[in-house]
N, CA, C and O atoms as a DFTB+ gen file, in Angstrom:
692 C
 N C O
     1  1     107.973     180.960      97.661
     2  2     108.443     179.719      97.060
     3  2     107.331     179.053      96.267
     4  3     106.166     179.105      96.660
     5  1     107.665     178.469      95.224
     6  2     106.864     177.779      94.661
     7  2     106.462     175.872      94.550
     8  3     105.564     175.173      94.081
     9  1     108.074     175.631      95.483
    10  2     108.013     174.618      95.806
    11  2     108.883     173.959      96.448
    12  3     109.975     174.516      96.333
    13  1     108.961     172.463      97.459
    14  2     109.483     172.024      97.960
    15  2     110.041     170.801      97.808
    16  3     109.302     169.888      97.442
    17  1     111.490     170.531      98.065
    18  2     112.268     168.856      97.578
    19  2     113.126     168.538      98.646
    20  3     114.201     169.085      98.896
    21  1     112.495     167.468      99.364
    22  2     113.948     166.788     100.124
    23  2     113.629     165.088      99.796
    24  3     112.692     164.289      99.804
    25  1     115.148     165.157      99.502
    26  2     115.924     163.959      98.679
    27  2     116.419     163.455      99.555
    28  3     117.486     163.030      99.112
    29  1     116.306     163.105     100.996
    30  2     116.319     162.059     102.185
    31  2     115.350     160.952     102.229
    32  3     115.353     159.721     102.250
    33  1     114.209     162.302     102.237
    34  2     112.598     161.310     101.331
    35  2     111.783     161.246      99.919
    36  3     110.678     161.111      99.394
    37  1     113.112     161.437      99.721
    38  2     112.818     161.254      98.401
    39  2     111.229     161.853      98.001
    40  3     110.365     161.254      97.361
    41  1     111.180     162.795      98.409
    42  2     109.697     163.859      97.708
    43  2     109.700     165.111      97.069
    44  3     110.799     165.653      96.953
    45  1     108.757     165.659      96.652
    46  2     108.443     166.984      96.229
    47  2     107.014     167.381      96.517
    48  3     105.906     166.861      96.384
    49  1     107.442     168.380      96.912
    50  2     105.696     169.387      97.596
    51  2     105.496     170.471      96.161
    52  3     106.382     171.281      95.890
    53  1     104.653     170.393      95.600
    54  2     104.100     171.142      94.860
    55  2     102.882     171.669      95.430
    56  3     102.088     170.739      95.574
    57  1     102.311     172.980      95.887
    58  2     101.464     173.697      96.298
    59  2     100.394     173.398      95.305
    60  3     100.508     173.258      94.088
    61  1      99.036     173.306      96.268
    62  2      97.977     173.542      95.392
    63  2      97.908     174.912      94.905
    64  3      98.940     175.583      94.940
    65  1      96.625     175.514      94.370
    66  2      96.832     176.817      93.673
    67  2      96.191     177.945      95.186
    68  3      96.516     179.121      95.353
    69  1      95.428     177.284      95.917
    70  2      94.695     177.951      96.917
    71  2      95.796     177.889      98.214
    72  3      95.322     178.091      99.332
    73  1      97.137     177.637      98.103
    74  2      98.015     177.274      99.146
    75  2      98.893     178.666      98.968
    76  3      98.971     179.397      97.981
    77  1      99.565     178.788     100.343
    78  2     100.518     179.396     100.392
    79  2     101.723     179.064     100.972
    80  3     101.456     178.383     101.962
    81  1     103.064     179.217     100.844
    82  2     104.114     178.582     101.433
    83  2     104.854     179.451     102.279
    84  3     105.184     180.375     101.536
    85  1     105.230     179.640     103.241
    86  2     106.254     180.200     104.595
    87  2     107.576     180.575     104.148
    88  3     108.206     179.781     103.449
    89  1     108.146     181.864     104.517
    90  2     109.376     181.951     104.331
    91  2     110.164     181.708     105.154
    92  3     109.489     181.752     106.182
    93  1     111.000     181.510     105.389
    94  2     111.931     181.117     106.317
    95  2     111.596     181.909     107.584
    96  3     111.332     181.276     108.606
    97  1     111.590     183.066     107.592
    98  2     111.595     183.828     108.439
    99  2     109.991     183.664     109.015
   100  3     109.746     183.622     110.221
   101  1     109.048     183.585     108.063
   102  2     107.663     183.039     108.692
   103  2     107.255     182.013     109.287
   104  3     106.288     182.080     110.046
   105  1     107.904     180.882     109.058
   106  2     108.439     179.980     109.831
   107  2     108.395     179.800     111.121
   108  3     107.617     179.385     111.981
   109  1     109.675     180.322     110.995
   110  2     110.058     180.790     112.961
   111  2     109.010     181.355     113.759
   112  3     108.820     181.091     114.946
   113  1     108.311     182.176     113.028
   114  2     107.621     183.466     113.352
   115  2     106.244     182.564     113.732
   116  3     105.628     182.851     114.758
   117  1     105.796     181.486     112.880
   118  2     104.343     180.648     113.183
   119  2     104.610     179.655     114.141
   120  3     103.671     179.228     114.813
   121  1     106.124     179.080     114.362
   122  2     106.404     178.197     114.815
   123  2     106.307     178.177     116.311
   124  3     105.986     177.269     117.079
   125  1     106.764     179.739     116.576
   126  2     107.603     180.131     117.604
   127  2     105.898     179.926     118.364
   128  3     105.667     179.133     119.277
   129  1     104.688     180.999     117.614
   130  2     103.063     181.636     117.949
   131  2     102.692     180.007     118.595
   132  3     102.241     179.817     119.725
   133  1     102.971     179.039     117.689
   134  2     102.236     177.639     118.229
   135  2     102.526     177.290     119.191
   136  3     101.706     176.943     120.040
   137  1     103.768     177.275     119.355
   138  2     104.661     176.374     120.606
   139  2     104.137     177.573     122.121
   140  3     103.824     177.162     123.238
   141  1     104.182     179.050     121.687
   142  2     103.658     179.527     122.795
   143  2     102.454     179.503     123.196
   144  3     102.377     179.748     124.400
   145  1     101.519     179.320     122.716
   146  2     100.263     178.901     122.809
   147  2      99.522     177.586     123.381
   148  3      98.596     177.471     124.183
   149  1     100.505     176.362     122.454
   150  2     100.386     175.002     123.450
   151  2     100.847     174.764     124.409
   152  3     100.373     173.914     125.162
   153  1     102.208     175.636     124.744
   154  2     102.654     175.170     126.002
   155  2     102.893     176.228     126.888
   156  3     104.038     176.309     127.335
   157  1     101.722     177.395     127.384
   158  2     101.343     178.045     127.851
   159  2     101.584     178.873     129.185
   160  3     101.457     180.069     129.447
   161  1     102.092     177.453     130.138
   162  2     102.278     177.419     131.258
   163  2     103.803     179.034     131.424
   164  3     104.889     179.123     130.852
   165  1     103.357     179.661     132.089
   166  2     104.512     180.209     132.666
   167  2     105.734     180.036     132.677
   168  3     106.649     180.407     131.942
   169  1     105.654     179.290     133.801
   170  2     106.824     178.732     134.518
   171  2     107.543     178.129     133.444
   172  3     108.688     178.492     133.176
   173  1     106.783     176.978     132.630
   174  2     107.996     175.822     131.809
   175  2     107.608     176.325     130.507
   176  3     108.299     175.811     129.628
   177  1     106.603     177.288     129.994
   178  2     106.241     177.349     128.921
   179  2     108.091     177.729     127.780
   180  3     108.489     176.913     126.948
   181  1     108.742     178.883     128.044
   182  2     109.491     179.469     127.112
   183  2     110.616     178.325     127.222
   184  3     111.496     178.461     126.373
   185  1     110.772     177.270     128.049
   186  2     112.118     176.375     128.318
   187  2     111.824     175.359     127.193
   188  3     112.682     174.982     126.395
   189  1     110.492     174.932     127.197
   190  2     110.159     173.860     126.503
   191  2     110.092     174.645     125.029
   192  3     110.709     174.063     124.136
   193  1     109.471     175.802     124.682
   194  2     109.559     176.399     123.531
   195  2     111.331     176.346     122.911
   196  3     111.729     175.820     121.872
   197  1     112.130     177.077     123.951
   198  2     113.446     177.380     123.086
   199  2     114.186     175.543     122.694
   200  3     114.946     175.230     121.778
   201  1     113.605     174.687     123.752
   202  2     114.391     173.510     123.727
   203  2     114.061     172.823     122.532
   204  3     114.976     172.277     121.915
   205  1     112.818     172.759     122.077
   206  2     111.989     172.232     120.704
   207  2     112.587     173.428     119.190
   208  3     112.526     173.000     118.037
   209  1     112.897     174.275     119.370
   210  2     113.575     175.608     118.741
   211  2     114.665     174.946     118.442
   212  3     114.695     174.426     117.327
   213  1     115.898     174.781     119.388
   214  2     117.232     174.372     119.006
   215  2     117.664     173.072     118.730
   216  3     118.835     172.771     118.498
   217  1     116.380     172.029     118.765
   218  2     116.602     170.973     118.383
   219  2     116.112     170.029     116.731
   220  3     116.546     169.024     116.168
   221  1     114.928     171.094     116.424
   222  2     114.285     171.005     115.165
   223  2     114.699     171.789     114.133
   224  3     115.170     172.812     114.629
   225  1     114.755     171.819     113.066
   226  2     114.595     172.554     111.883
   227  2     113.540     172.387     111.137
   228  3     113.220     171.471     110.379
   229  1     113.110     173.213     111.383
   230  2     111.545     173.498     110.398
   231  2     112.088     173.819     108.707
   232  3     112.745     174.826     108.446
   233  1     111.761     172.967     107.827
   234  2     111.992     172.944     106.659
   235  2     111.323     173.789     105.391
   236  3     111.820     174.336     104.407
   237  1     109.964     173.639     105.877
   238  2     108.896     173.858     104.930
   239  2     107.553     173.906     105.561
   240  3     107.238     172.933     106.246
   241  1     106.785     174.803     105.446
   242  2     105.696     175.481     105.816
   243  2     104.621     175.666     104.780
   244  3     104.858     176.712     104.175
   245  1     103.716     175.175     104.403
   246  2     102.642     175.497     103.589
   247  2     100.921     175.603     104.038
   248  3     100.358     174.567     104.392
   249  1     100.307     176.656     104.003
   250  2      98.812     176.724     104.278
   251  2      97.850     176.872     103.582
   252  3      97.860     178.049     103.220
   253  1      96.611     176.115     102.984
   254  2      95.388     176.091     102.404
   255  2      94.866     177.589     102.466
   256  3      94.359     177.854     103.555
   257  1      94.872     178.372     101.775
   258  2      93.646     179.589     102.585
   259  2      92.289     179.419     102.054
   260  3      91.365     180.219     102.203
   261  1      92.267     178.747     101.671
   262  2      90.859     178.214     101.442
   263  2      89.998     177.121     102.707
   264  3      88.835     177.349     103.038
   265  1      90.922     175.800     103.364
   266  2      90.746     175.287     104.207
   267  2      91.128     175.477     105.247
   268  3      90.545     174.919     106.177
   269  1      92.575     176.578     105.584
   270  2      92.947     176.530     106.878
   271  2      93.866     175.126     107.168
   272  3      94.226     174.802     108.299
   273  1      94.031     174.718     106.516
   274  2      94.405     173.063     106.571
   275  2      96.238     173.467     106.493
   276  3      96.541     174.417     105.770
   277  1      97.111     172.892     107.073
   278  2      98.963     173.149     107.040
   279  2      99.403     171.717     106.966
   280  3      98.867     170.656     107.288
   281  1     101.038     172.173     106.215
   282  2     101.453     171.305     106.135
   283  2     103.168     171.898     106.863
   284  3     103.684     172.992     106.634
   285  1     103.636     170.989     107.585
   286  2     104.827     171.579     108.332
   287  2     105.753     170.295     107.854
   288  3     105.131     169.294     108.209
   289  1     106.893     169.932     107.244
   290  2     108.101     169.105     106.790
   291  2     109.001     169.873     108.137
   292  3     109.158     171.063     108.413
   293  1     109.448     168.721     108.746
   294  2     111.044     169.330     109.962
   295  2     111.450     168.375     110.218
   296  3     110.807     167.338     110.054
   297  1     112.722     168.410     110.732
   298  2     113.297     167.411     111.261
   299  2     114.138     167.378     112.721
   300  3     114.504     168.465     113.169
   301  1     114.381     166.418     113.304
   302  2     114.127     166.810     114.961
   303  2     115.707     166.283     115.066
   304  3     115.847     165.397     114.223
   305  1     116.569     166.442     115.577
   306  2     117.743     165.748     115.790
   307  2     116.953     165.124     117.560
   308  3     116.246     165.791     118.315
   309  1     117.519     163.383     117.776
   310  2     117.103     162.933     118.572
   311  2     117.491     162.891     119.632
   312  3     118.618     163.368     119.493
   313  1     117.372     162.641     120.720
   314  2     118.184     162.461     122.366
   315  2     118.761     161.396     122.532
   316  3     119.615     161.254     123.408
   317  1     118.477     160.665     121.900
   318  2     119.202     159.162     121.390
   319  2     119.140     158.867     120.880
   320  3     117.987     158.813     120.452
   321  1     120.469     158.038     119.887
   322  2     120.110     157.901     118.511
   323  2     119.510     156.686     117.921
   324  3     119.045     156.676     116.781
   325  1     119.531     155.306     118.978
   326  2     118.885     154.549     118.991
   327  2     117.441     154.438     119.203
   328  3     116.935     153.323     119.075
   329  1     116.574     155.629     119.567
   330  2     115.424     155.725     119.528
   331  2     115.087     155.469     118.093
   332  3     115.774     155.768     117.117
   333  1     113.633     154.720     118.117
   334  2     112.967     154.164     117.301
   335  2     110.995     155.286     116.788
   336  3     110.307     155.881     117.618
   337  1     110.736     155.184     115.484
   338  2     109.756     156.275     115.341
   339  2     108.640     155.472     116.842
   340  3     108.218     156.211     117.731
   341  1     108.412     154.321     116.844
   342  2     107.218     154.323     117.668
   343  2     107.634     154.701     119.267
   344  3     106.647     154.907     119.973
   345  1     108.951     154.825     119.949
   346  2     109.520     155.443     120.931
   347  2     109.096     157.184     120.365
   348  3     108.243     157.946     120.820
   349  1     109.757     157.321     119.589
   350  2     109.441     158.984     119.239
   351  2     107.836     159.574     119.315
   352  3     107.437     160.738     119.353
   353  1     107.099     158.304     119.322
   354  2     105.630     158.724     118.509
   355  2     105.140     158.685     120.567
   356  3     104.277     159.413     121.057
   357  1     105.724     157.969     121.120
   358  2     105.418     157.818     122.322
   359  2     105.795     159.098     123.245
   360  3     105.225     159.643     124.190
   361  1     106.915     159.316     122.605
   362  2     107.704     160.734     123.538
   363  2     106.457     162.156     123.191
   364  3     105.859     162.843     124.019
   365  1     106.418     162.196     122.162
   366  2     105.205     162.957     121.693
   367  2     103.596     163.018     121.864
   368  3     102.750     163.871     121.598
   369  1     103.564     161.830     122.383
   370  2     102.388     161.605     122.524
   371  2     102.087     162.461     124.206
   372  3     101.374     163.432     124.459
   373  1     102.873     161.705     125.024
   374  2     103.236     162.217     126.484
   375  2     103.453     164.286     126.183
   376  3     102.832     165.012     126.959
   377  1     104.163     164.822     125.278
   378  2     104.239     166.221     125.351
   379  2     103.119     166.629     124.914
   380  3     102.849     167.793     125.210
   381  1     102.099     165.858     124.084
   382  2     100.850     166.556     123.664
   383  2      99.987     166.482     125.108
   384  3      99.325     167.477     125.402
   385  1      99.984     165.444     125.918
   386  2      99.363     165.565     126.986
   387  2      99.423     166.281     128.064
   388  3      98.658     166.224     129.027
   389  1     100.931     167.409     127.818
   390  2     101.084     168.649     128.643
   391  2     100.575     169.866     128.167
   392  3     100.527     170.772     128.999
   393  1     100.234     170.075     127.178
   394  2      99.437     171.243     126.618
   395  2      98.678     171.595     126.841
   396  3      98.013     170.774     127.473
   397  1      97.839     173.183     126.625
   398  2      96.969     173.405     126.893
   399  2      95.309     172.610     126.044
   400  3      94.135     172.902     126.275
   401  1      95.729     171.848     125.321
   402  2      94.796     171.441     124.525
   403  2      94.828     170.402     124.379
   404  3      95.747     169.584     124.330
   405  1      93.018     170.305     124.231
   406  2      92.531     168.574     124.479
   407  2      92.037     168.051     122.974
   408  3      91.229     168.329     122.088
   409  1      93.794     166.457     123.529
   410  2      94.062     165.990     122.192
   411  2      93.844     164.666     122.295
   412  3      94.512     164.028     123.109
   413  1      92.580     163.822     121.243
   414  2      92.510     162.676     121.259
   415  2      93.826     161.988     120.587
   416  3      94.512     162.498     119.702
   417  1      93.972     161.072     121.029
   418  2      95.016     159.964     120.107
   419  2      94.863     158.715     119.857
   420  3      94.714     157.864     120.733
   421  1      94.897     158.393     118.074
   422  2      95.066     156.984     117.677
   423  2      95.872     155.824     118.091
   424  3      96.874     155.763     118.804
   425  1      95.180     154.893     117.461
   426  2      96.788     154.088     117.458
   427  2      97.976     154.091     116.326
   428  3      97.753     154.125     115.116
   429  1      98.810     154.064     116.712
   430  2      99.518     154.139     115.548
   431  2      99.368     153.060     114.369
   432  3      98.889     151.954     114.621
   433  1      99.803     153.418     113.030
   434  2      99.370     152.905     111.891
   435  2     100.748     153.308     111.084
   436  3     101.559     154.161     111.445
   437  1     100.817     152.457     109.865
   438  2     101.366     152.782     108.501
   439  2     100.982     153.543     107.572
   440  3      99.847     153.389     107.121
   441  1     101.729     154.419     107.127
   442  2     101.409     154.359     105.325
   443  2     102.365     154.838     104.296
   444  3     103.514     155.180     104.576
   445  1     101.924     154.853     103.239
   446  2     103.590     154.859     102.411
   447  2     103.282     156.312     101.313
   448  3     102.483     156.351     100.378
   449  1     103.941     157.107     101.659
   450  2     103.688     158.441     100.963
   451  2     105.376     158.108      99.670
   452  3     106.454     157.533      99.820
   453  1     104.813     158.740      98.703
   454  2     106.139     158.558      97.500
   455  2     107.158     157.599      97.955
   456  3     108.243     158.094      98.261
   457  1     107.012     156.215      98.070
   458  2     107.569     154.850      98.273
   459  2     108.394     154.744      99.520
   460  3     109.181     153.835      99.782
   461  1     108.081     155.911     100.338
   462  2     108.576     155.442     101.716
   463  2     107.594     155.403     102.609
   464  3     106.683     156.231     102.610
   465  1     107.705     154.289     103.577
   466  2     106.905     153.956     104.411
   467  2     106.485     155.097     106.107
   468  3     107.311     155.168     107.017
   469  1     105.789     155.472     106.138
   470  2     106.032     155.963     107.551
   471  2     105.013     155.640     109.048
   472  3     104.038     154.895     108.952
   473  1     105.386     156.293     110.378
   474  2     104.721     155.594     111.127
   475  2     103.809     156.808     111.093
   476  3     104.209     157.918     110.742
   477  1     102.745     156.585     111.419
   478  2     101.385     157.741     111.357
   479  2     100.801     157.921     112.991
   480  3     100.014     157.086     113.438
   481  1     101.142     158.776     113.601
   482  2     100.686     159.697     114.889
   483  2      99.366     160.233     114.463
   484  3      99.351     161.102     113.591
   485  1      98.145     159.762     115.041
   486  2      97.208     160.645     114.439
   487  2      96.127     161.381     115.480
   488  3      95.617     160.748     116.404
   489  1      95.926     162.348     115.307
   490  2      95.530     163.365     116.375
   491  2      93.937     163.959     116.054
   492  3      93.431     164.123     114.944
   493  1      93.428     164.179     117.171
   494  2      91.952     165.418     116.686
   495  2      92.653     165.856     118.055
   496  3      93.155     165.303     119.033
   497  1      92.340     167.551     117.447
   498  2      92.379     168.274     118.436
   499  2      90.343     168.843     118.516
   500  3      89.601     168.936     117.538
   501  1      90.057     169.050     119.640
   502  2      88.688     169.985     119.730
   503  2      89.054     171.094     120.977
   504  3      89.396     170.778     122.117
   505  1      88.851     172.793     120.328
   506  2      89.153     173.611     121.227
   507  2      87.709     174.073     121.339
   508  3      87.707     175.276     121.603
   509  1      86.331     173.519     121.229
   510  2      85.064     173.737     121.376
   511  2      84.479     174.592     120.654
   512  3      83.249     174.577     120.703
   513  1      85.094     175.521     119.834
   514  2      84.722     175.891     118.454
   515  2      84.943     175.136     117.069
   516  3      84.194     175.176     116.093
   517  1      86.191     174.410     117.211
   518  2      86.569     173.644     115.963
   519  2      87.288     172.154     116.341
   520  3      88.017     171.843     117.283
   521  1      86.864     171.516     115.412
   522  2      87.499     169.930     115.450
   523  2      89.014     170.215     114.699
   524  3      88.831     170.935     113.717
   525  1      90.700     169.796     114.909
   526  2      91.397     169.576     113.723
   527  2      91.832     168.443     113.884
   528  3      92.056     167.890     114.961
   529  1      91.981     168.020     112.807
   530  2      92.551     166.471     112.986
   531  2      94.046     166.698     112.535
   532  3      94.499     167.717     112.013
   533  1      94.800     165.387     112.887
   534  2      96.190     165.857     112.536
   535  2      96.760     164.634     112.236
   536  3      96.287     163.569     112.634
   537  1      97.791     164.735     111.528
   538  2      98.559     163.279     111.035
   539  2     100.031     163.587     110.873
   540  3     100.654     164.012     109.899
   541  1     100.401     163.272     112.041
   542  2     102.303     163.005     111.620
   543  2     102.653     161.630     111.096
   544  3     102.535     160.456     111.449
   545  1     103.151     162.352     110.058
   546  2     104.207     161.074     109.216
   547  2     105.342     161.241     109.659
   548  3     105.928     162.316     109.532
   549  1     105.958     159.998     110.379
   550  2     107.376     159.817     110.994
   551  2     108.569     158.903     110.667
   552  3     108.247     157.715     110.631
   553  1     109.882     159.160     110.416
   554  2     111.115     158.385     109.278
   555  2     112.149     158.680     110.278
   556  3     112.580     159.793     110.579
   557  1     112.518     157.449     110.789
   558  2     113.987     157.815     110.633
   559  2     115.000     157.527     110.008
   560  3     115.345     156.524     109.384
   561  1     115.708     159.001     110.334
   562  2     117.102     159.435     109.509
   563  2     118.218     159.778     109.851
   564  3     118.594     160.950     109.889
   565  1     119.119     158.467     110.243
   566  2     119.971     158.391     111.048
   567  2     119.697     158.975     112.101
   568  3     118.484     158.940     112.305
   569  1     120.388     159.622     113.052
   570  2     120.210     160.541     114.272
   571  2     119.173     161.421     114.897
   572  3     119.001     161.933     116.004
   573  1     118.306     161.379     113.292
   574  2     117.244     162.628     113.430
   575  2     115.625     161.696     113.071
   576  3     115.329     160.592     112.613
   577  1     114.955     162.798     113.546
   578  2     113.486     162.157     112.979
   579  2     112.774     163.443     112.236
   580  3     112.450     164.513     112.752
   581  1     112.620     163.000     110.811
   582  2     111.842     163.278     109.860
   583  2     110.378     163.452     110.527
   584  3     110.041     162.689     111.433
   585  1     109.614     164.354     110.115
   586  2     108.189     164.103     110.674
   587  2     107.570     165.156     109.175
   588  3     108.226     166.076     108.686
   589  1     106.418     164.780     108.770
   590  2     105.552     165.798     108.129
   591  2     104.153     166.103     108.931
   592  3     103.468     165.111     109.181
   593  1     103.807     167.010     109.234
   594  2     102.765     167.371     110.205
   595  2     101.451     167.702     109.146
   596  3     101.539     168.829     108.657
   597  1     100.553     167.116     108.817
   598  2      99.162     167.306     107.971
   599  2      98.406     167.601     109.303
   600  3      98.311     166.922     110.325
   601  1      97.904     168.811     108.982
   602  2      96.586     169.738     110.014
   603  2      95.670     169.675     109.068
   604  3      96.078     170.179     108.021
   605  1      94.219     169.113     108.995
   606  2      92.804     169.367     108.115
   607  2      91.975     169.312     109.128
   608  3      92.263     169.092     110.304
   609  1      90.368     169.626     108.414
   610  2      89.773     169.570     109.012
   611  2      88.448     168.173     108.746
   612  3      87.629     167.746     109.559
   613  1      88.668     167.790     107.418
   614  2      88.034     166.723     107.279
   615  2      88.977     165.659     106.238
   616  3      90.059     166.078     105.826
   617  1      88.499     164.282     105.849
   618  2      89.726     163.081     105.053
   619  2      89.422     164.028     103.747
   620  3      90.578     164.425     103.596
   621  1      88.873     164.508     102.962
   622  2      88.810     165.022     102.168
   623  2      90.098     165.725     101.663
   624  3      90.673     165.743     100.575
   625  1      90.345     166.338     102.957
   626  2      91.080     167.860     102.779
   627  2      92.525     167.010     102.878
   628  3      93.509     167.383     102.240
   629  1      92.547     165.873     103.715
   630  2      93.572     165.414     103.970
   631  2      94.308     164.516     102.615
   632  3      95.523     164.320     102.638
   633  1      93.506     164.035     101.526
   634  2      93.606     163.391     100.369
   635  2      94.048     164.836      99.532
   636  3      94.814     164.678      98.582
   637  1      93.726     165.824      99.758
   638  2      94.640     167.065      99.026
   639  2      95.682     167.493      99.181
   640  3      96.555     167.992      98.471
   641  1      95.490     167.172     100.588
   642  2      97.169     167.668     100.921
   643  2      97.862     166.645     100.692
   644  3      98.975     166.993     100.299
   645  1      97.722     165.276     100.757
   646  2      98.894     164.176      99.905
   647  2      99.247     164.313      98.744
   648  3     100.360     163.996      98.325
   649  1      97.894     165.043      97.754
   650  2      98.283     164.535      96.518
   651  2      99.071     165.799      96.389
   652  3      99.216     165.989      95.182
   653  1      99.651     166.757      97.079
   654  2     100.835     167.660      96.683
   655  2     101.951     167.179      96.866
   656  3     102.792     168.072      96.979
   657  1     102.422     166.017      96.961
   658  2     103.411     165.065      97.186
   659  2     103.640     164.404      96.016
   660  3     102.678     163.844      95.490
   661  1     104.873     164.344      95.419
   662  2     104.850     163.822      94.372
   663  2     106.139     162.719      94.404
   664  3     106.659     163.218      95.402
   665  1     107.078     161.558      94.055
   666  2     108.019     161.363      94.479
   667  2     109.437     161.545      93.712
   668  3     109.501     161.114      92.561
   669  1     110.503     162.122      94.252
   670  2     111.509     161.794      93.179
   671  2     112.477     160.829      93.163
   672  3     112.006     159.709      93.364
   673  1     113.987     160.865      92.950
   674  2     114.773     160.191      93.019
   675  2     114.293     158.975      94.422
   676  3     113.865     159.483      95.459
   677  1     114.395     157.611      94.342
   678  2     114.733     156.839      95.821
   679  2     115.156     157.641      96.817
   680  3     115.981     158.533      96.620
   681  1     114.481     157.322      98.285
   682  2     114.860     157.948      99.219
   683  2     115.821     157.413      99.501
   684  3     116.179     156.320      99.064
   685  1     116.558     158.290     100.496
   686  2     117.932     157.321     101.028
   687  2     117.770     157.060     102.282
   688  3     118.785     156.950     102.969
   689  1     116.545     156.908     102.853
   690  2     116.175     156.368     104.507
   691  2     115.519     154.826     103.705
   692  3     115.051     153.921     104.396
C-alpha cells in the first residue's frame, strides 16, 4: 500500500520514503507475535490474545526501517458504550500492568492531530537493552474506540511520524 484514509478521523497516512506498510494479512501476523509476547503467561496468555483479536480491527500498520519506530491505526469496539477515552485509557493502563514488560506511565494529556482532538496515553517501555516510548491517540466513535499507537524511540522520531498525517474532509467524531 501506498497509503492510508479514514474519514471517521478525518486523516490520511502518507508513508515516509524509509517506511513500510502491513498487509492485511501481516497485520494479524505482527499483531497476533505482540500480543503473544506481552501477555506471556500460559495459563491466560492465548484467552486474553484471542479476546483483544475479536474485539479490535487493526486497520493500518506502518514501520520506519530506518528507526524501527510503528505506527498501528485500530479500532476497539467497547464493553460499554458509555465508556469514556479517559475510562478506556484507565482500562489499558491496568492491562499494560499485566504484561510481561516494564511500562512507565504518564499522565494523560491532549493533542489535536488533523483538527481532531485526542486523549494521549503515553508510555516508555525499557526491556534493558532498549528504551521505547509510546503514544496512544484515543477518539471516541460511537460504540468503538479509535486509538493510533506511535512506537519511537526518541521526540524527534515521534514529530516524523505525525507529520505523515495529513487531514482531509471534517471528521465525523
Amino acid at each position: 500500500d501506498t497509503g492510508y484514509l479514514n474519514t471517521t478521523l478525518g486523516l490520511q497516512f502518507t508513508p515516509a520514503d524509509t517506511m513500510v506498510m502491513a498487509s492485511d494479512e501481516e497485520i494479524d501476523t505482527l499483531i497476533g507475535y505482540s500480543l503473544g509476547t506481552a501477555y506471556a503467561d500460559p495459563e491466560t496468555g492465548d484467552r486474553v490474545q484471542d479476546a483483544v483479536q475479536a474485539t479490535t480491527d487493526y486497520e493500518m500498520l506502518a514501520i520506519d526501517m530506518g528507526t524501527g519506530a510503528t505506527i498501528i491505526v485500530a479500532t476497539e469496539k467497547l464493553p460499554l458504550a458509555a465508556m469514556t477515552e479517559e475510562q478506556y485509557a484507565a482500562a489499558v493502563e491496568q492491562q499494560l500492568a499485566q504484561t510481561t514488560l516494564g511500562v512507565e506511565l504518564e499522565d494523560l494529556t491532549t493533542t489535536e492531530l488533523c483538527g481532531t482532538t485526542y486523549t494521549v496515553l503515553q508510555t516508555t517501555t525499557d526491556n534493558g537493552t532498549a528504551s521505547v516510548m509510546q503514544s496512544i491517540l484515543l477518539k471516541k466513535c460511537g460504540d468503538r474506540m479509535a486509538f493510533i499507537a506511535l512506537s519511537y524511540p526518541d521526540a524527534a522520531t515521534l514529530d516524523t511520524l505525525l507529520g505523515c498525517f495529513t487531514p482531509t474532509s471534517a471528521s465525523t467524531v
